[in-house]
Amino acid sequence: MGTDILIPEPPSLPPASLPSASTAPASPTSAMESPIKLDRPFKIIVQRETFLIDSECMKKMSPIFSIMCYGKDFDKMELSREIVDEKSADVDVFLKAINDPSVISVRNFTTILRLANKYQVERLIDECEQYVLTNKLTLLKPDEVLTLLLAAHDHHINKEAMVVLIRRLAEEEQTTFNRLKLSRFCPATIYGAVVGANLNLGQLREMEQMNGHFYKMERNKTRWRRSTCDSCKSISEHTAHCDGCKKTLCKMHTQSIGCASEYGRRMTRELRANIVELDWE
């Protein structure tokens, strides 16, 4: 189970109260007062705080809580357990998130996701993934995105959420990567995915400016060379050969003459759909 369980005499210190089990699957409340009738009230003691939960609800969503609340190695008259390897503040926010997922934020995401995995609360893991998928990550600072990404990697959330976080971080400049020390803090797989996505985004921006033409590129920039433009017949220092329509055009006619072939547009669509390359099971 990963959690040491003891049975001391619980102190009478009230944690934050939450709504009843009739309105939510989990219902931690104060150990001193129980304003609602629980199917089977059970005390969780953490440091100097006591949380009262509905064990019937908790056992349905967590096999670990099922063992904690219904195991054979405790006094059934007492109906309590002590968790000695967690902080009361962490358990408090974890129980609150079970009852109300809207409390999930950048500040507590790592804690909630860690405990959701530890106690195998799949519903809460899904809520953490939805937090990533439904929030506007563009409003977050790069440091905050990195915090979410590292937690997501450590606790192996689904690939869709991982891709969203990697793409958001990849939108930053190389100077930001250096400041965040990505190569030091990120696992090799994640660091490679972020850097690769950053290069792909640069290439995509360049391709989107080529009016459907598909030119060879170097370091995410079109490889211009000195040649004769097939449209204006003049020699230009900035011409490129399109692999789609097979024409050599200068910069001006690249913008004024769209490519007759769909090849460049198709390649652009494919790149746009596969910005992040991540091997994640």
mmCIF file of C-alpha atoms in Angstrom:
data_model
loop_
_atom_site.group_PDB
_atom_site.id
_atom_site.type_symbol
_atom_site.label_atom_id
_atom_site.label_comp_id
_atom_site.label_asym_id
_atom_site.label_seq_id
_atom_site.Cartn_x
_atom_site.Cartn_y
_atom_site.Cartn_z
ATOM 1 C CA MET A 1 0.000 0.000 0.000
ATOM 2 C CA GLY A 2 2.972 2.335 0.545
ATOM 3 C CA THR A 3 1.404 3.975 3.678
ATOM 4 C CA ASP A 4 2.290 3.038 7.263
ATOM 5 C CA ILE A 5 -0.826 2.680 9.408
ATOM 6 C CA LEU A 6 -0.993 3.186 13.178
ATOM 7 C CA ILE A 7 -3.923 3.573 15.579
ATOM 8 C CA PRO A 8 -3.263 6.293 18.189
ATOM 9 C CA GLU A 9 -5.861 8.143 20.198
ATOM 10 C CA PRO A 10 -6.909 10.861 17.701
ATOM 11 C CA PRO A 11 -6.578 14.514 18.734
ATOM 12 C CA SER A 12 -9.612 16.741 18.441
ATOM 13 C CA LEU A 13 -8.440 19.253 15.874
ATOM 14 C CA PRO A 14 -10.900 20.017 13.035
ATOM 15 C CA PRO A 15 -9.738 20.124 9.404
ATOM 16 C CA ALA A 16 -11.658 21.877 6.653
ATOM 17 C CA SER A 17 -15.234 20.645 6.244
ATOM 18 C CA LEU A 18 -16.511 19.544 2.866
ATOM 19 C CA PRO A 19 -19.973 18.753 1.452
ATOM 20 C CA SER A 20 -21.791 15.542 2.309
ATOM 21 C CA ALA A 21 -21.379 12.147 0.727
ATOM 22 C CA SER A 22 -24.850 12.501 -0.713
ATOM 23 C CA THR A 23 -23.577 15.158 -3.107
ATOM 24 C CA ALA A 24 -20.074 13.814 -3.799
ATOM 25 C CA PRO A 25 -18.230 10.496 -3.750
ATOM 26 C CA ALA A 26 -15.864 11.562 -0.973
ATOM 27 C CA SER A 27 -16.871 13.507 2.080
ATOM 28 C CA PRO A 28 -14.018 14.434 4.434
ATOM 29 C CA THR A 29 -15.228 16.618 7.277
ATOM 30 C CA SER A 30 -14.300 17.632 10.808
ATOM 31 C CA ALA A 31 -13.612 14.957 13.403
ATOM 32 C CA MET A 32 -15.240 17.090 16.077
ATOM 33 C CA GLU A 33 -18.556 17.616 14.388
ATOM 34 C CA SER A 34 -20.387 15.598 11.763
ATOM 35 C CA PRO A 35 -23.229 17.758 10.417
ATOM 36 C CA ILE A 36 -24.248 15.105 7.901
ATOM 37 C CA LYS A 37 -25.010 11.441 8.323
ATOM 38 C CA LEU A 38 -22.276 9.294 6.773
ATOM 39 C CA ASP A 39 -22.885 5.702 5.734
ATOM 40 C CA ARG A 40 -19.814 4.597 7.670
ATOM 41 C CA PRO A 41 -17.777 7.441 9.177
ATOM 42 C CA PHE A 42 -14.065 6.761 9.323
ATOM 43 C CA LYS A 43 -11.239 8.852 10.787
ATOM 44 C CA ILE A 44 -8.031 9.530 8.897
ATOM 45 C CA ILE A 45 -5.384 10.928 11.241
ATOM 46 C CA VAL A 46 -2.490 12.846 9.704
ATOM 47 C CA GLN A 47 0.027 14.616 11.942
ATOM 48 C CA ARG A 48 -2.166 16.644 14.327
ATOM 49 C CA GLU A 49 -5.279 16.749 12.182
ATOM 50 C CA THR A 50 -8.177 14.340 11.836
ATOM 51 C CA PHE A 51 -10.295 13.932 8.721
ATOM 52 C CA LEU A 52 -13.684 12.249 8.812
ATOM 53 C CA ILE A 53 -14.517 10.457 5.573
ATOM 54 C CA ASP A 54 -17.310 8.234 4.315
ATOM 55 C CA SER A 55 -15.552 4.899 4.007
ATOM 56 C CA GLU A 56 -18.350 3.415 1.903
ATOM 57 C CA CYS A 57 -17.834 6.069 -0.770
ATOM 58 C CA MET A 58 -14.048 6.001 -0.580
ATOM 59 C CA LYS A 59 -13.757 2.223 -0.972
ATOM 60 C CA LYS A 60 -15.672 2.406 -4.274
ATOM 61 C CA MET A 61 -13.158 4.751 -5.855
ATOM 62 C CA SER A 62 -9.911 3.519 -4.279
ATOM 63 C CA PRO A 63 -8.724 -0.030 -3.643
ATOM 64 C CA ILE A 64 -6.167 1.376 -1.224
ATOM 65 C CA PHE A 65 -8.817 3.129 0.854
ATOM 66 C CA SER A 66 -10.857 -0.061 0.728
ATOM 67 C CA ILE A 67 -8.006 -1.888 2.457
ATOM 68 C CA MET A 68 -7.414 0.995 4.873
ATOM 69 C CA CYS A 69 -11.051 1.242 5.920
ATOM 70 C CA TYR A 70 -12.003 -2.438 5.850
ATOM 71 C CA GLY A 71 -8.760 -4.263 6.596
ATOM 72 C CA LYS A 72 -8.537 -6.858 9.352
ATOM 73 C CA ASP A 73 -5.555 -5.398 11.204
ATOM 74 C CA PHE A 74 -7.291 -2.626 13.143
ATOM 75 C CA ASP A 75 -9.857 -2.145 15.900
ATOM 76 C CA LYS A 76 -13.216 -2.080 14.107
ATOM 77 C CA MET A 77 -14.796 -0.257 17.020
ATOM 78 C CA GLU A 78 -12.419 2.658 16.579
ATOM 79 C CA LEU A 79 -12.702 2.959 12.759
ATOM 80 C CA SER A 80 -9.585 5.072 12.328
ATOM 81 C CA ARG A 81 -6.198 4.971 10.690
ATOM 82 C CA GLU A 82 -3.115 7.131 10.968
ATOM 83 C CA ILE A 83 -1.129 8.057 7.873
ATOM 84 C CA VAL A 84 2.398 8.756 9.056
ATOM 85 C CA ASP A 85 4.180 9.435 5.757
ATOM 86 C CA GLU A 86 2.137 12.414 4.515
ATOM 87 C CA LYS A 87 1.539 16.015 5.533
ATOM 88 C CA SER A 88 -1.907 17.014 6.745
ATOM 89 C CA ALA A 89 -2.037 19.925 4.282
ATOM 90 C CA ASP A 90 -1.391 17.538 1.384
ATOM 91 C CA VAL A 91 -4.080 15.105 2.484
ATOM 92 C CA ASP A 92 -6.459 18.006 3.035
ATOM 93 C CA VAL A 93 -6.136 19.321 -0.528
ATOM 94 C CA PHE A 94 -6.277 15.752 -1.887
ATOM 95 C CA LEU A 95 -9.598 15.048 -0.165
ATOM 96 C CA LYS A 96 -10.965 18.433 -1.209
ATOM 97 C CA ALA A 97 -10.048 17.692 -4.846
ATOM 98 C CA ILE A 98 -11.901 14.378 -4.699
ATOM 99 C CA ASN A 99 -14.983 16.244 -3.555
ATOM 100 C CA ASP A 100 -14.507 19.287 -5.802
ATOM 101 C CA PRO A 101 -12.025 18.981 -8.729
ATOM 102 C CA SER A 102 -12.256 22.726 -9.372
ATOM 103 C CA VAL A 103 -9.723 23.232 -6.558
ATOM 104 C CA ILE A 104 -6.987 21.763 -8.780
ATOM 105 C CA SER A 105 -4.447 24.465 -9.673
ATOM 106 C CA VAL A 106 -0.833 24.860 -10.706
ATOM 107 C CA ARG A 107 0.153 25.163 -7.049
ATOM 108 C CA ASN A 108 -1.420 21.889 -5.912
ATOM 109 C CA PHE A 109 -1.416 19.877 -9.160
ATOM 110 C CA THR A 110 1.706 17.873 -8.251
ATOM 111 C CA THR A 111 0.410 16.992 -4.780
ATOM 112 C CA ILE A 112 -3.059 15.990 -5.949
ATOM 113 C CA LEU A 113 -1.773 13.909 -8.870
ATOM 114 C CA ARG A 114 0.827 12.202 -6.669
ATOM 115 C CA LEU A 115 -1.708 11.191 -4.019
ATOM 116 C CA ALA A 116 -4.290 10.223 -6.637
ATOM 117 C CA ASN A 117 -1.740 7.760 -8.026
ATOM 118 C CA LYS A 118 -0.595 6.597 -4.616
ATOM 119 C CA TYR A 119 -4.138 5.763 -3.516
ATOM 120 C CA GLN A 120 -5.243 4.707 -7.028
ATOM 121 C CA VAL A 121 -8.115 7.173 -7.320
ATOM 122 C CA GLU A 122 -8.618 6.917 -11.078
ATOM 123 C CA ARG A 123 -11.405 9.475 -11.143
ATOM 124 C CA LEU A 124 -9.099 12.118 -9.687
ATOM 125 C CA ILE A 125 -6.291 11.209 -12.089
ATOM 126 C CA ASP A 126 -8.754 11.822 -14.921
ATOM 127 C CA GLU A 127 -9.623 15.208 -13.409
ATOM 128 C CA CYS A 128 -5.943 16.177 -13.349
ATOM 129 C CA GLU A 129 -5.672 15.246 -17.014
ATOM 130 C CA GLN A 130 -8.758 17.310 -17.806
ATOM 131 C CA TYR A 131 -7.225 20.253 -15.955
ATOM 132 C CA VAL A 132 -4.348 20.170 -18.449
ATOM 133 C CA LEU A 133 -6.557 19.647 -21.490
ATOM 134 C CA THR A 134 -9.209 22.282 -20.728
ATOM 135 C CA ASN A 135 -7.200 25.160 -19.272
ATOM 136 C CA LYS A 136 -5.577 27.938 -21.290
ATOM 137 C CA LEU A 137 -1.949 26.995 -20.860
ATOM 138 C CA THR A 138 -0.900 30.078 -22.832
ATOM 139 C CA LEU A 139 -1.792 32.091 -19.731
ATOM 140 C CA LEU A 140 0.710 30.166 -17.618
ATOM 141 C CA LYS A 141 4.353 31.111 -17.162
ATOM 142 C CA PRO A 142 6.967 28.735 -18.609
ATOM 143 C CA ASP A 143 8.031 27.801 -15.080
ATOM 144 C CA GLU A 144 4.463 26.769 -14.262
ATOM 145 C CA VAL A 145 4.143 24.710 -17.435
ATOM 146 C CA LEU A 146 7.393 22.940 -16.578
ATOM 147 C CA THR A 147 6.036 22.149 -13.101
ATOM 148 C CA LEU A 148 2.941 20.546 -14.632
ATOM 149 C CA LEU A 149 5.005 18.680 -17.223
ATOM 150 C CA LEU A 150 7.409 17.165 -14.698
ATOM 151 C CA ALA A 151 4.533 16.032 -12.471
ATOM 152 C CA ALA A 152 2.695 14.624 -15.484
ATOM 153 C CA HIS A 153 5.782 12.659 -16.486
ATOM 154 C CA ASP A 154 6.518 11.372 -12.985
ATOM 155 C CA HIS A 155 2.965 10.084 -12.545
ATOM 156 C CA HIS A 156 2.459 9.030 -16.173
ATOM 157 C CA ILE A 157 -0.732 10.789 -17.228
ATOM 158 C CA ASN A 158 -2.203 10.085 -20.651
ATOM 159 C CA LYS A 159 -0.381 10.926 -23.879
ATOM 160 C CA GLU A 160 -2.865 13.570 -24.996
ATOM 161 C CA ALA A 161 -2.216 15.693 -21.910
ATOM 162 C CA MET A 162 1.535 15.153 -22.185
ATOM 163 C CA VAL A 163 1.521 16.335 -25.808
ATOM 164 C CA VAL A 164 -0.429 19.484 -24.866
ATOM 165 C CA LEU A 165 2.108 20.379 -22.143
ATOM 166 C CA ILE A 166 5.124 19.668 -24.349
ATOM 167 C CA ARG A 167 3.749 21.765 -27.202
ATOM 168 C CA ARG A 168 3.023 24.682 -24.878
ATOM 169 C CA LEU A 169 6.549 24.627 -23.467
ATOM 170 C CA ALA A 170 8.003 24.236 -26.974
ATOM 171 C CA GLU A 171 6.512 27.614 -27.925
ATOM 172 C CA GLU A 172 9.146 29.337 -25.773
ATOM 173 C CA GLU A 173 12.487 30.619 -27.035
ATOM 174 C CA GLN A 174 15.822 28.879 -26.563
ATOM 175 C CA THR A 175 16.814 31.485 -23.982
ATOM 176 C CA THR A 176 13.866 30.365 -21.858
ATOM 177 C CA PHE A 177 14.956 26.730 -22.184
ATOM 178 C CA ASN A 178 18.402 27.735 -20.939
ATOM 179 C CA ARG A 179 16.956 29.694 -18.016
ATOM 180 C CA LEU A 180 14.743 26.779 -16.999
ATOM 181 C CA LYS A 181 17.691 24.366 -17.363
ATOM 182 C CA LEU A 182 15.503 21.937 -19.278
ATOM 183 C CA SER A 183 18.380 19.619 -20.145
ATOM 184 C CA ARG A 184 19.086 19.186 -16.443
ATOM 185 C CA PHE A 185 15.583 18.815 -15.024
ATOM 186 C CA CYS A 186 13.745 17.023 -17.837
ATOM 187 C CA PRO A 187 14.148 13.306 -18.566
ATOM 188 C CA ALA A 188 15.864 12.716 -21.898
ATOM 189 C CA THR A 189 12.644 11.624 -23.625
ATOM 190 C CA ILE A 190 10.779 14.753 -22.566
ATOM 191 C CA TYR A 191 13.670 17.119 -23.283
ATOM 192 C CA GLY A 192 14.045 15.652 -26.772
ATOM 193 C CA ALA A 193 10.304 15.992 -27.397
ATOM 194 C CA VAL A 194 10.309 19.657 -26.315
ATOM 195 C CA VAL A 195 13.324 20.576 -28.451
ATOM 196 C CA GLY A 196 11.951 18.638 -31.425
ATOM 197 C CA ALA A 197 8.569 20.337 -31.113
ATOM 198 C CA ASN A 198 10.289 23.719 -30.914
ATOM 199 C CA LEU A 199 12.067 23.022 -34.208
ATOM 200 C CA ASN A 200 8.857 21.784 -35.809
ATOM 201 C CA LEU A 201 6.995 24.940 -34.767
ATOM 202 C CA GLY A 202 9.700 27.071 -36.353
ATOM 203 C CA GLN A 203 9.506 25.058 -39.552
ATOM 204 C CA LEU A 204 5.708 25.268 -39.564
ATOM 205 C CA ARG A 205 5.756 29.059 -39.260
ATOM 206 C CA GLU A 206 8.121 29.266 -42.237
ATOM 207 C CA MET A 207 6.061 26.862 -44.354
ATOM 208 C CA GLU A 208 2.847 28.751 -43.650
ATOM 209 C CA GLN A 209 4.374 31.864 -45.257
ATOM 210 C CA MET A 210 5.209 30.131 -48.557
ATOM 211 C CA ASN A 211 1.739 30.345 -50.161
ATOM 212 C CA GLY A 212 1.427 26.577 -50.510
ATOM 213 C CA HIS A 213 4.886 26.094 -52.036
ATOM 214 C CA PHE A 214 7.193 23.497 -50.543
ATOM 215 C CA TYR A 215 10.813 24.630 -50.519
ATOM 216 C CA LYS A 216 13.898 22.984 -49.050
ATOM 217 C CA MET A 217 14.848 24.393 -45.674
ATOM 218 C CA GLU A 218 17.911 24.796 -43.482
ATOM 219 C CA ARG A 219 17.569 25.414 -39.737
ATOM 220 C CA ASN A 220 13.853 26.098 -40.147
ATOM 221 C CA LYS A 221 14.448 28.751 -42.807
ATOM 222 C CA THR A 222 13.816 28.522 -46.554
ATOM 223 C CA ARG A 223 17.038 27.829 -48.477
ATOM 224 C CA TRP A 224 17.126 30.736 -50.919
ATOM 225 C CA ARG A 225 19.728 30.745 -53.684
ATOM 226 C CA ARG A 226 20.728 32.823 -56.699
ATOM 227 C CA SER A 227 18.793 31.759 -59.791
ATOM 228 C CA THR A 228 16.286 32.873 -62.420
ATOM 229 C CA CYS A 229 12.651 33.225 -61.422
ATOM 230 C CA ASP A 230 10.345 31.265 -63.755
ATOM 231 C CA SER A 231 7.703 33.977 -63.463
ATOM 232 C CA CYS A 232 9.547 37.279 -63.943
ATOM 233 C CA LYS A 233 12.551 35.746 -65.774
ATOM 234 C CA SER A 234 14.921 37.888 -63.769
ATOM 235 C CA ILE A 235 17.895 36.722 -61.752
ATOM 236 C CA SER A 236 17.389 37.044 -58.023
ATOM 237 C CA GLU A 237 19.511 36.289 -54.992
ATOM 238 C CA HIS A 238 16.421 34.875 -53.297
ATOM 239 C CA THR A 239 14.820 32.137 -55.355
ATOM 240 C CA ALA A 240 13.788 28.613 -54.379
ATOM 241 C CA HIS A 241 12.546 25.532 -56.202
ATOM 242 C CA CYS A 242 9.133 24.192 -55.216
ATOM 243 C CA ASP A 243 8.874 20.416 -54.905
ATOM 244 C CA GLY A 244 5.142 20.716 -55.529
ATOM 245 C CA CYS A 245 4.614 22.759 -58.690
ATOM 246 C CA LYS A 246 8.271 22.291 -59.796
ATOM 247 C CA LYS A 247 8.735 26.042 -60.377
ATOM 248 C CA THR A 248 11.624 28.222 -59.287
ATOM 249 C CA LEU A 249 10.283 31.487 -57.876
ATOM 250 C CA CYS A 250 11.667 34.593 -56.266
ATOM 251 C CA LYS A 251 10.353 35.849 -52.923
ATOM 252 C CA MET A 252 7.942 38.308 -54.550
ATOM 253 C CA HIS A 253 6.323 35.750 -56.829
ATOM 254 C CA THR A 254 6.248 33.154 -54.083
ATOM 255 C CA GLN A 255 3.820 35.455 -52.305
ATOM 256 C CA SER A 256 1.827 36.501 -55.387
ATOM 257 C CA ILE A 257 1.519 33.095 -57.098
ATOM 258 C CA GLY A 258 0.007 30.249 -55.101
ATOM 259 C CA CYS A 259 1.289 26.730 -55.675
ATOM 260 C CA ALA A 260 -0.761 24.778 -58.212
ATOM 261 C CA SER A 261 0.030 21.539 -56.389
ATOM 262 C CA GLU A 262 -1.460 20.364 -53.077
ATOM 263 C CA TYR A 263 1.823 18.821 -52.027
ATOM 264 C CA GLY A 264 3.066 21.760 -49.956
ATOM 265 C CA ARG A 265 -0.285 22.287 -48.257
ATOM 266 C CA ARG A 266 -0.545 18.589 -47.435
ATOM 267 C CA MET A 267 2.931 18.556 -45.916
ATOM 268 C CA THR A 268 2.052 21.638 -43.873
ATOM 269 C CA ARG A 269 -1.115 19.988 -42.556
ATOM 270 C CA GLU A 270 0.799 16.852 -41.622
ATOM 271 C CA LEU A 271 3.436 18.816 -39.759
ATOM 272 C CA ARG A 272 0.793 20.870 -37.945
ATOM 273 C CA ALA A 273 -0.887 17.669 -36.763
ATOM 274 C CA ASN A 274 2.380 16.103 -35.582
ATOM 275 C CA ILE A 275 4.288 18.923 -33.924
ATOM 276 C CA VAL A 276 5.091 16.774 -30.878
ATOM 277 C CA GLU A 277 6.778 13.421 -31.410
ATOM 278 C CA LEU A 278 6.519 11.440 -28.200
ATOM 279 C CA ASP A 279 6.912 7.733 -27.503
ATOM 280 C CA TRP A 280 4.475 7.374 -24.600
ATOM 281 C CA GLU A 281 2.528 4.282 -23.588
#
